Short mmCIF file of N, CA and C in Angstrom, two decimals:
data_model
loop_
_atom_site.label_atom_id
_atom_site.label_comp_id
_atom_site.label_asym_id
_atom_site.label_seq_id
_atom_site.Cartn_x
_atom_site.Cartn_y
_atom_site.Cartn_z
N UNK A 288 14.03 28.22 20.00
CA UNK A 288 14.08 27.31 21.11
C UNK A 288 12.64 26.87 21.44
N UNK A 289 12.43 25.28 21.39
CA UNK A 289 10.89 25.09 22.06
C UNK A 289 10.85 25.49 23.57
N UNK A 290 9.46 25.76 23.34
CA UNK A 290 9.02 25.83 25.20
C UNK A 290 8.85 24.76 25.40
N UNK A 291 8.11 23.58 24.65
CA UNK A 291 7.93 22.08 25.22
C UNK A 291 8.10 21.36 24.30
N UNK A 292 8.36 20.07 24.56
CA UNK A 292 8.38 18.81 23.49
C UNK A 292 7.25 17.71 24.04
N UNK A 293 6.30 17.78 23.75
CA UNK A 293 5.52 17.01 24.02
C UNK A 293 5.38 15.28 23.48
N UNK A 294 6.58 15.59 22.02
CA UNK A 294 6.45 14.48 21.51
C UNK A 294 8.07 13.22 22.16
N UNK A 295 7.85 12.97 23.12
CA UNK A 295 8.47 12.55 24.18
C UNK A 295 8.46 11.68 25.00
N UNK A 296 8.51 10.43 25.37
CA UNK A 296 8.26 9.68 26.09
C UNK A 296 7.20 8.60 26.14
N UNK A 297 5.83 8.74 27.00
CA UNK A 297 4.66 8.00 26.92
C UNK A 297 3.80 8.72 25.74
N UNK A 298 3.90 9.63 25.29
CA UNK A 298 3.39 10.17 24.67
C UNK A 298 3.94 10.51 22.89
N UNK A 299 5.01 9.70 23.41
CA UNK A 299 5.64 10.63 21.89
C UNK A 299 5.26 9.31 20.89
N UNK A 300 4.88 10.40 19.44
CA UNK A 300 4.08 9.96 18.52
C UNK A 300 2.16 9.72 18.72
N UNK A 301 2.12 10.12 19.85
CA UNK A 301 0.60 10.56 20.40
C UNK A 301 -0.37 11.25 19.51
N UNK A 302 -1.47 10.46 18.74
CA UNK A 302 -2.27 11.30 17.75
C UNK A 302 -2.90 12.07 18.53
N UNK A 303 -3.02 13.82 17.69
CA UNK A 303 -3.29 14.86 17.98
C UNK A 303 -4.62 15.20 17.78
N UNK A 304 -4.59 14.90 16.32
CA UNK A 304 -5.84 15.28 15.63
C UNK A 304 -5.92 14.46 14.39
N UNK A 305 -7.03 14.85 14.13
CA UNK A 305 -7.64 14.05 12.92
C UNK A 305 -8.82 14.43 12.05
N UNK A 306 -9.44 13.81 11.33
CA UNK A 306 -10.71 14.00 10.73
C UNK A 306 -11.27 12.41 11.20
N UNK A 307 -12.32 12.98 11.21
CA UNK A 307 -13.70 12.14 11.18
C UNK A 307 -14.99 12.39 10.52
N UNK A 308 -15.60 11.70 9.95
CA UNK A 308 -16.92 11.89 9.36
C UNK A 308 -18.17 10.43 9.51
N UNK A 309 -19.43 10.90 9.83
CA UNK A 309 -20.12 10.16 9.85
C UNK A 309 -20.24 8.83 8.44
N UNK A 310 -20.26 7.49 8.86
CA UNK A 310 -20.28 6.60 7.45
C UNK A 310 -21.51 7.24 6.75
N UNK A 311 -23.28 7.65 7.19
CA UNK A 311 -23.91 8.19 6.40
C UNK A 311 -23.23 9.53 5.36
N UNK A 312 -22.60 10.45 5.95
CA UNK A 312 -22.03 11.71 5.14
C UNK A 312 -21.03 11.44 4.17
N UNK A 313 -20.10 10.16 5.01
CA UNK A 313 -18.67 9.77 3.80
C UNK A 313 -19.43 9.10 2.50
N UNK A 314 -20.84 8.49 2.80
CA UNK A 314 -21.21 7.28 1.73
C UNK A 314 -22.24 8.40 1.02
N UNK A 315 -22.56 9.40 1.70
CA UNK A 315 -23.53 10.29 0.58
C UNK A 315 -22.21 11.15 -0.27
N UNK A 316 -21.35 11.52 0.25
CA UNK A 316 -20.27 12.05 -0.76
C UNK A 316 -19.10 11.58 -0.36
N UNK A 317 -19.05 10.34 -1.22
CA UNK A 317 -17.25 10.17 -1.35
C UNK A 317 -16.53 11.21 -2.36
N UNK A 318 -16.94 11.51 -3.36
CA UNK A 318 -16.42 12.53 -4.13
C UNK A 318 -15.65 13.63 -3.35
N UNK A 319 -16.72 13.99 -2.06
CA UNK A 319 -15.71 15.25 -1.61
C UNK A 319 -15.05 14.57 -0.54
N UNK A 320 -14.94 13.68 0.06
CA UNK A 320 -13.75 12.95 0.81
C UNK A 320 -12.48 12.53 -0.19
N UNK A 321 -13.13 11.57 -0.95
CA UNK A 321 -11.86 11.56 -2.26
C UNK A 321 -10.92 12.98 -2.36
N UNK A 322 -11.49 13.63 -2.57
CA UNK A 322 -10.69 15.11 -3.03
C UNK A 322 -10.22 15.62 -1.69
N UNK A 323 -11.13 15.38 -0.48
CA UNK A 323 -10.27 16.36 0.61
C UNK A 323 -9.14 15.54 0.76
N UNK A 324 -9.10 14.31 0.89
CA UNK A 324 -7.75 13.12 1.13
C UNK A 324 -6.77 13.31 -0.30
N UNK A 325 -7.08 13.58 -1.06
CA UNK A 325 -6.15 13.69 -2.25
C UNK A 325 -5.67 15.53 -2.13
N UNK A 326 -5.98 16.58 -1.06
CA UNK A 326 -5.50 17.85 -1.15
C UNK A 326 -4.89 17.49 0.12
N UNK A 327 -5.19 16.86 1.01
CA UNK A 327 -4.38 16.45 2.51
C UNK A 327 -2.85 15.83 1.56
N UNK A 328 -3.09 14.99 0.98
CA UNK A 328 -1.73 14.16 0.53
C UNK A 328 -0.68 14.93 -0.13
N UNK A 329 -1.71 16.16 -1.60
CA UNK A 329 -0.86 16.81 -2.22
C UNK A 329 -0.09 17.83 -1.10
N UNK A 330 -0.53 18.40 -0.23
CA UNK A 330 -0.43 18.91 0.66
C UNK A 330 0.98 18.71 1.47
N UNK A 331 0.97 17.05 2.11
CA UNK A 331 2.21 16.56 2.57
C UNK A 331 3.12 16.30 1.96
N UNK A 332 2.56 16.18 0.35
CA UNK A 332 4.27 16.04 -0.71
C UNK A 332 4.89 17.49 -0.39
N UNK A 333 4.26 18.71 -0.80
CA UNK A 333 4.54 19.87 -0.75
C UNK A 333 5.54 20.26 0.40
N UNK A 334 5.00 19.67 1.80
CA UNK A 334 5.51 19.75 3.14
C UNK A 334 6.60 19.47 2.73
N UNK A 335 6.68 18.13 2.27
CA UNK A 335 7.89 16.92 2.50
C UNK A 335 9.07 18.11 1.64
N UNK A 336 8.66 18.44 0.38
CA UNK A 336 9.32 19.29 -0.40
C UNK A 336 9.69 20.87 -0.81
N UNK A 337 9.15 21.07 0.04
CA UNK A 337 9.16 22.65 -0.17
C UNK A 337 8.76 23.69 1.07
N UNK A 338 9.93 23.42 2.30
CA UNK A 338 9.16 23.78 3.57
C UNK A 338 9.26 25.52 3.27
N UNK A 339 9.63 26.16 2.59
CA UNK A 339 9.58 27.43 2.48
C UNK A 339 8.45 27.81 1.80
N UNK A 340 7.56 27.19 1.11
CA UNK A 340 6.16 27.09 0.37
C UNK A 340 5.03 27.41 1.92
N UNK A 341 6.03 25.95 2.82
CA UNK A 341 4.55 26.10 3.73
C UNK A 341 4.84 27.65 4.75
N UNK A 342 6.02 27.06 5.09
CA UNK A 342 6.40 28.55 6.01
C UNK A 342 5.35 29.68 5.60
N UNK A 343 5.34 30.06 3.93
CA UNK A 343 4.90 31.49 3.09
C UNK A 343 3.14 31.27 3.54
N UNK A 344 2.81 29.85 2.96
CA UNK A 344 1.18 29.71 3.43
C UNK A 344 0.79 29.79 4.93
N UNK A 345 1.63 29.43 5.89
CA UNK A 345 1.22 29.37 7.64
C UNK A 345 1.00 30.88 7.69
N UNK A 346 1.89 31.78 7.25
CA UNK A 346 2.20 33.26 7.28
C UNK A 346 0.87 33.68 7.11
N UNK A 347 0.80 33.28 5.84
CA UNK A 347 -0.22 34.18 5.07
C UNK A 347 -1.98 34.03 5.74
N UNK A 348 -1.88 32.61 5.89
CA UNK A 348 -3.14 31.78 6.20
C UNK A 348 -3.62 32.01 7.88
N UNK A 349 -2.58 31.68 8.31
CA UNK A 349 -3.00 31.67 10.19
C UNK A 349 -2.09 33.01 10.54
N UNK A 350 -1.40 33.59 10.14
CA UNK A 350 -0.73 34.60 10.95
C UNK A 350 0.62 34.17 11.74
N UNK A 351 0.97 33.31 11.36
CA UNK A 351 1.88 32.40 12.59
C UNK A 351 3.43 33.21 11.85
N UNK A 352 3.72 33.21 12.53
CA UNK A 352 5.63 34.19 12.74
C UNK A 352 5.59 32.96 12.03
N UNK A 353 7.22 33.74 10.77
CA UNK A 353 8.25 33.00 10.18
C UNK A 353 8.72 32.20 11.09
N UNK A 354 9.09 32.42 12.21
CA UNK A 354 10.78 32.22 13.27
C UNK A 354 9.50 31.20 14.23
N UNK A 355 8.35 31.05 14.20
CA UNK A 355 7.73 29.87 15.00
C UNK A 355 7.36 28.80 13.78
N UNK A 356 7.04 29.09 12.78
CA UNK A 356 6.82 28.06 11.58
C UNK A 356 8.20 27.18 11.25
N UNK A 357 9.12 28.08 11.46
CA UNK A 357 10.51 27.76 10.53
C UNK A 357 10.60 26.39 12.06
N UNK A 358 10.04 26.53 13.42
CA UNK A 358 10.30 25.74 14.27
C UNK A 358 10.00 24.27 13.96
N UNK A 359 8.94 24.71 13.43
CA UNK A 359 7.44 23.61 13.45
C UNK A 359 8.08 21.91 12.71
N UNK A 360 7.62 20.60 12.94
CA UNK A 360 7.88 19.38 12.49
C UNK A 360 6.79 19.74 11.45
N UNK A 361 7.32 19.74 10.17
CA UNK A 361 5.91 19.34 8.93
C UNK A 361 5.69 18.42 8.00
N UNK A 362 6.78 17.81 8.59
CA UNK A 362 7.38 16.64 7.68
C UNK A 362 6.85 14.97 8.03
N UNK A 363 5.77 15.24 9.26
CA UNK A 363 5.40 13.98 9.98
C UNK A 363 4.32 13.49 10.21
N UNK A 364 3.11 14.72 9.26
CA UNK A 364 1.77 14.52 9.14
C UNK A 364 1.45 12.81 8.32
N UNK A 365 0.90 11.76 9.39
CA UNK A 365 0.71 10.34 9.09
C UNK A 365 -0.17 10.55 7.63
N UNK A 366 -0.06 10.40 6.59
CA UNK A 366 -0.76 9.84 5.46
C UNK A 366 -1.31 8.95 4.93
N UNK A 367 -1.35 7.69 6.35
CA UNK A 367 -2.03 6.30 6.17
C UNK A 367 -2.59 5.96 7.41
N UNK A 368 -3.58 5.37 7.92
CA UNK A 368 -4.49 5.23 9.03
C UNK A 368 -3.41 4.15 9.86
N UNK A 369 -3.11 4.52 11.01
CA UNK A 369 -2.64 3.84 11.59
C UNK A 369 -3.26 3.24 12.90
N UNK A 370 -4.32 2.48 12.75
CA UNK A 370 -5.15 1.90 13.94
C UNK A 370 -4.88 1.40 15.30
N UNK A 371 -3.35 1.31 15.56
CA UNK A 371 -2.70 0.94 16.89
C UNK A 371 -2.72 2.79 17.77
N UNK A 372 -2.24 3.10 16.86
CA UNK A 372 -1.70 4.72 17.58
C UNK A 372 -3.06 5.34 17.74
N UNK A 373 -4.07 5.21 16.88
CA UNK A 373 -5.38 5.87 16.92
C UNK A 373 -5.96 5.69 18.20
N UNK A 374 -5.58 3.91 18.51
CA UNK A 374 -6.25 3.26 19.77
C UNK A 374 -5.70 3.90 20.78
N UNK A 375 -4.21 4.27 21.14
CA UNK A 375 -3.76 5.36 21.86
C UNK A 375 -4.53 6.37 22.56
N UNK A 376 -5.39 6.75 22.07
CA UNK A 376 -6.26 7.70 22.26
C UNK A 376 -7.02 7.48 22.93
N UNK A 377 -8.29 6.23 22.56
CA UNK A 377 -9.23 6.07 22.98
C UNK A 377 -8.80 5.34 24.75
N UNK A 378 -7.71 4.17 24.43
CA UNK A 378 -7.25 3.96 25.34
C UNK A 378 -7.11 4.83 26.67
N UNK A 379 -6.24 5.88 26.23
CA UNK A 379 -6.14 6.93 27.47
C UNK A 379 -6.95 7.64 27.62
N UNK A 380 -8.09 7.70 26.79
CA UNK A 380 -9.53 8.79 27.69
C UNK A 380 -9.89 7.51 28.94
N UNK A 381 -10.05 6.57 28.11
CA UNK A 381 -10.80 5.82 29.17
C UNK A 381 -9.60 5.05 30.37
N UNK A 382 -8.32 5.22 30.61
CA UNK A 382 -7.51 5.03 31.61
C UNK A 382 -8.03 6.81 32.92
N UNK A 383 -8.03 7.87 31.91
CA UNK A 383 -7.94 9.01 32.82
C UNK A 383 -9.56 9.62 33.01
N UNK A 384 -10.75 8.38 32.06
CA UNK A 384 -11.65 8.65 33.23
C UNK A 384 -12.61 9.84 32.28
N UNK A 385 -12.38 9.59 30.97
CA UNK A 385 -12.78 10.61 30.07
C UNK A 385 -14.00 10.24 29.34
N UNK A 386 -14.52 9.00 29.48
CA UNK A 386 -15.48 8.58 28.77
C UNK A 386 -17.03 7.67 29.32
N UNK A 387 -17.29 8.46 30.47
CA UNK A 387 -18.34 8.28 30.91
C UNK A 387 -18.39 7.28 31.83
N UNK A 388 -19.48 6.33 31.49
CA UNK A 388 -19.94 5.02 31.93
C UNK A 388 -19.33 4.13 31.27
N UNK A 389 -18.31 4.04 30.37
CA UNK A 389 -18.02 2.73 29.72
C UNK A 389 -16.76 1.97 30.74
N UNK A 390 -17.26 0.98 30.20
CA UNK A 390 -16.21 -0.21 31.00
C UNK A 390 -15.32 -0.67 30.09
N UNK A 391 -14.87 -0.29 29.11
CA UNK A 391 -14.09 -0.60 28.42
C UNK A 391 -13.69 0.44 27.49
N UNK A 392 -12.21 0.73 27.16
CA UNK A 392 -12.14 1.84 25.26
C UNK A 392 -12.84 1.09 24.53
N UNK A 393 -13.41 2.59 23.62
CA UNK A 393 -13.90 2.18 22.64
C UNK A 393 -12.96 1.60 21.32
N UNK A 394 -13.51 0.61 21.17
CA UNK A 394 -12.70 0.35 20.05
C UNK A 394 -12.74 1.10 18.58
N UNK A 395 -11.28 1.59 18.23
CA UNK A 395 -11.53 2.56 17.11
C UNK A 395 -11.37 1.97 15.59
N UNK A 396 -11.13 0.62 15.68
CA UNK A 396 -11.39 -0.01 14.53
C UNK A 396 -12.97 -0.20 14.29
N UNK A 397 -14.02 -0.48 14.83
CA UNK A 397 -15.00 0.12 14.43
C UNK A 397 -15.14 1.44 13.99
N UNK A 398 -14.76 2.23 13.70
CA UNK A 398 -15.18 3.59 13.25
C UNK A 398 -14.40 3.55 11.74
N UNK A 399 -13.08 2.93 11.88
CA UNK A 399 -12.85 2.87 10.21
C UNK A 399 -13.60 2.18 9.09
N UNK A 400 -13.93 3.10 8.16
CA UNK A 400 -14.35 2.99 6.92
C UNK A 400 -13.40 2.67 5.91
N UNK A 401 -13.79 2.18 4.66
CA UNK A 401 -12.79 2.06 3.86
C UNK A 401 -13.07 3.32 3.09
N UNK A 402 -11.46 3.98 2.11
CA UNK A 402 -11.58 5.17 1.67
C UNK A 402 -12.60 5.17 0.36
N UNK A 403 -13.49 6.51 0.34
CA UNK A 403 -14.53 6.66 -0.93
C UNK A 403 -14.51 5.67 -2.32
N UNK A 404 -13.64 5.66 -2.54
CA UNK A 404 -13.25 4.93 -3.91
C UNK A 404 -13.97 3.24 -3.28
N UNK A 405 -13.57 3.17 -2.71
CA UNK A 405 -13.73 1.17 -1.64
C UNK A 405 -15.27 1.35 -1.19
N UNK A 406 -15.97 2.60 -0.79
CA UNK A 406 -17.23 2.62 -0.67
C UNK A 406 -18.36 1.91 -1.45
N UNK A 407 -18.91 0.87 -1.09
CA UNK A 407 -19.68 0.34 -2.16
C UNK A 407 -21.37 1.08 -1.42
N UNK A 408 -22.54 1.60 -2.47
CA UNK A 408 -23.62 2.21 -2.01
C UNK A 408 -24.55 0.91 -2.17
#
Protein backbone atom coordinates (compact mmCIF):
# COMPACT_ATOMS: atom_id res chain seq x y z
CA UNK A 1 0.00 0.00 0.00
CA UNK A 2 1.53 3.60 -0.83
CA UNK A 3 1.79 6.14 1.90
CA UNK A 4 1.57 8.87 -0.87
CA UNK A 5 1.05 9.42 -4.53
CA UNK A 6 2.63 12.35 -5.32
CA UNK A 7 2.31 11.73 -8.94
CA UNK A 8 -1.20 13.34 -8.91
CA UNK A 9 -2.79 16.23 -9.90
CA UNK A 10 -0.71 19.69 -10.35
CA UNK A 11 2.06 17.79 -9.98
CA UNK A 12 1.66 14.59 -11.59
CA UNK A 13 4.36 13.78 -14.10
CA UNK A 14 6.52 16.51 -12.13
CA UNK A 15 10.38 16.08 -12.99
CA UNK A 16 12.17 14.77 -10.01
CA UNK A 17 15.52 14.51 -10.94
CA UNK A 18 17.94 14.55 -13.45
CA UNK A 19 21.51 14.95 -14.60
CA UNK A 20 23.21 17.93 -15.48
CA UNK A 21 26.68 18.75 -16.54
CA UNK A 22 28.57 21.80 -17.27
CA UNK A 23 28.79 22.44 -21.52
CA UNK A 24 32.77 22.92 -20.64
CA UNK A 25 32.86 19.11 -18.89
CA UNK A 26 30.15 17.53 -21.53
CA UNK A 27 32.50 19.08 -24.54
CA UNK A 28 35.86 17.96 -22.74
CA UNK A 29 34.32 14.35 -22.51
CA UNK A 30 31.55 13.37 -24.61
CA UNK A 31 32.88 9.88 -24.62
CA UNK A 32 31.90 9.49 -21.00
CA UNK A 33 28.45 11.17 -21.41
CA UNK A 34 27.94 9.04 -24.59
CA UNK A 35 28.39 5.91 -22.45
CA UNK A 36 26.68 7.19 -19.23
CA UNK A 37 23.38 7.95 -21.61
CA UNK A 38 23.84 4.68 -23.45
CA UNK A 39 24.01 2.63 -19.62
CA UNK A 40 20.92 5.04 -18.47
CA UNK A 41 19.00 3.65 -21.73
CA UNK A 42 20.38 -0.01 -21.51
CA UNK A 43 19.27 0.33 -18.10
CA UNK A 44 15.47 1.35 -18.95
CA UNK A 45 15.18 -1.50 -21.60
CA UNK A 46 16.11 -3.84 -18.71
CA UNK A 47 13.42 -1.94 -16.42
CA UNK A 48 10.92 -2.04 -19.22
CA UNK A 49 11.82 -5.95 -19.35
CA UNK A 50 12.84 -7.62 -16.61
CA UNK A 51 11.39 -5.98 -13.38
CA UNK A 52 12.64 -8.94 -11.29
CA UNK A 53 16.38 -8.14 -12.59
CA UNK A 54 15.82 -4.63 -11.08
CA UNK A 55 13.93 -5.65 -7.92
CA UNK A 56 17.43 -8.27 -7.37
CA UNK A 57 19.82 -4.99 -8.19
CA UNK A 58 17.68 -2.25 -5.79
CA UNK A 59 18.19 -5.22 -3.12
CA UNK A 60 21.52 -5.74 -3.59
CA UNK A 61 22.68 -2.07 -4.46
CA UNK A 62 20.63 0.34 -2.03
CA UNK A 63 19.26 -2.11 0.50
CA UNK A 64 15.67 -1.31 -0.39
CA UNK A 65 13.02 -4.31 0.75
CA UNK A 66 11.73 -6.65 -2.02
CA UNK A 67 7.93 -5.74 -0.89
CA UNK A 68 8.93 -1.65 -1.33
CA UNK A 69 10.78 -2.21 -4.81
CA UNK A 70 8.14 -4.73 -6.03
CA UNK A 71 5.93 -1.19 -5.20
CA UNK A 72 8.05 1.10 -7.10
CA UNK A 73 6.89 2.66 -11.01
CA UNK A 74 10.20 1.61 -13.11
CA UNK A 75 8.78 1.55 -16.11
CA UNK A 76 8.54 5.56 -16.53
CA UNK A 77 12.10 6.76 -16.32
CA UNK A 78 11.76 9.68 -19.47
CA UNK A 79 14.56 8.56 -22.02
CA UNK A 80 14.22 11.70 -24.18
CA UNK A 81 14.58 15.42 -22.97
CA UNK A 82 11.41 16.74 -22.59
CA UNK A 83 11.79 20.67 -22.37
CA UNK A 84 8.07 21.65 -21.47
CA UNK A 85 8.03 19.38 -18.21
CA UNK A 86 11.73 20.37 -17.41
CA UNK A 87 10.32 24.06 -17.54
CA UNK A 88 7.89 22.77 -14.83
CA UNK A 89 10.45 23.08 -12.55
CA UNK A 90 12.09 26.09 -13.09
CA UNK A 91 8.70 27.62 -13.39
CA UNK A 92 7.65 26.62 -9.86
CA UNK A 93 10.89 27.59 -7.99
CA UNK A 94 10.36 30.87 -9.22
CA UNK A 95 6.24 30.98 -8.58
CA UNK A 96 7.20 29.71 -4.71
CA UNK A 97 9.96 32.22 -4.40
CA UNK A 98 12.98 29.81 -4.79
CA UNK A 99 15.24 31.66 -6.94
CA UNK A 100 16.49 34.72 -5.56
CA UNK A 101 16.37 38.08 -7.28
CA UNK A 102 15.15 36.96 -10.61
CA UNK A 103 12.17 38.40 -12.23
CA UNK A 104 11.53 35.88 -14.34
CA UNK A 105 12.15 31.48 -14.64
CA UNK A 106 14.95 30.67 -15.87
CA UNK A 107 14.65 29.46 -19.03
CA UNK A 108 15.75 25.76 -19.29
CA UNK A 109 16.10 25.57 -22.92
CA UNK A 110 19.18 27.44 -22.56
CA UNK A 111 20.92 24.86 -20.62
CA UNK A 112 20.22 22.11 -23.30
CA UNK A 113 23.08 20.87 -25.16
CA UNK A 114 22.97 18.66 -27.95
CA UNK A 115 23.93 14.90 -27.05
CA UNK A 116 28.06 14.11 -27.28
CA UNK A 117 27.91 12.56 -30.62
CA UNK A 118 26.10 16.33 -32.03
CA UNK A 119 28.97 18.05 -29.99
CA UNK A 120 31.03 19.79 -32.47
CA UNK A 121 34.77 21.01 -30.58
Amino acid sequence: MPIADFDQGSVQNFPFTGYIGTTQWVKAHPHTVAAFLKALDEGQQLADTDRSAVEAAMEKFTGIAPIVADTMAIDTYPLEMDVPQLQRVADSMFEFGLTGDATAPFRISKMIQPEPGLISK
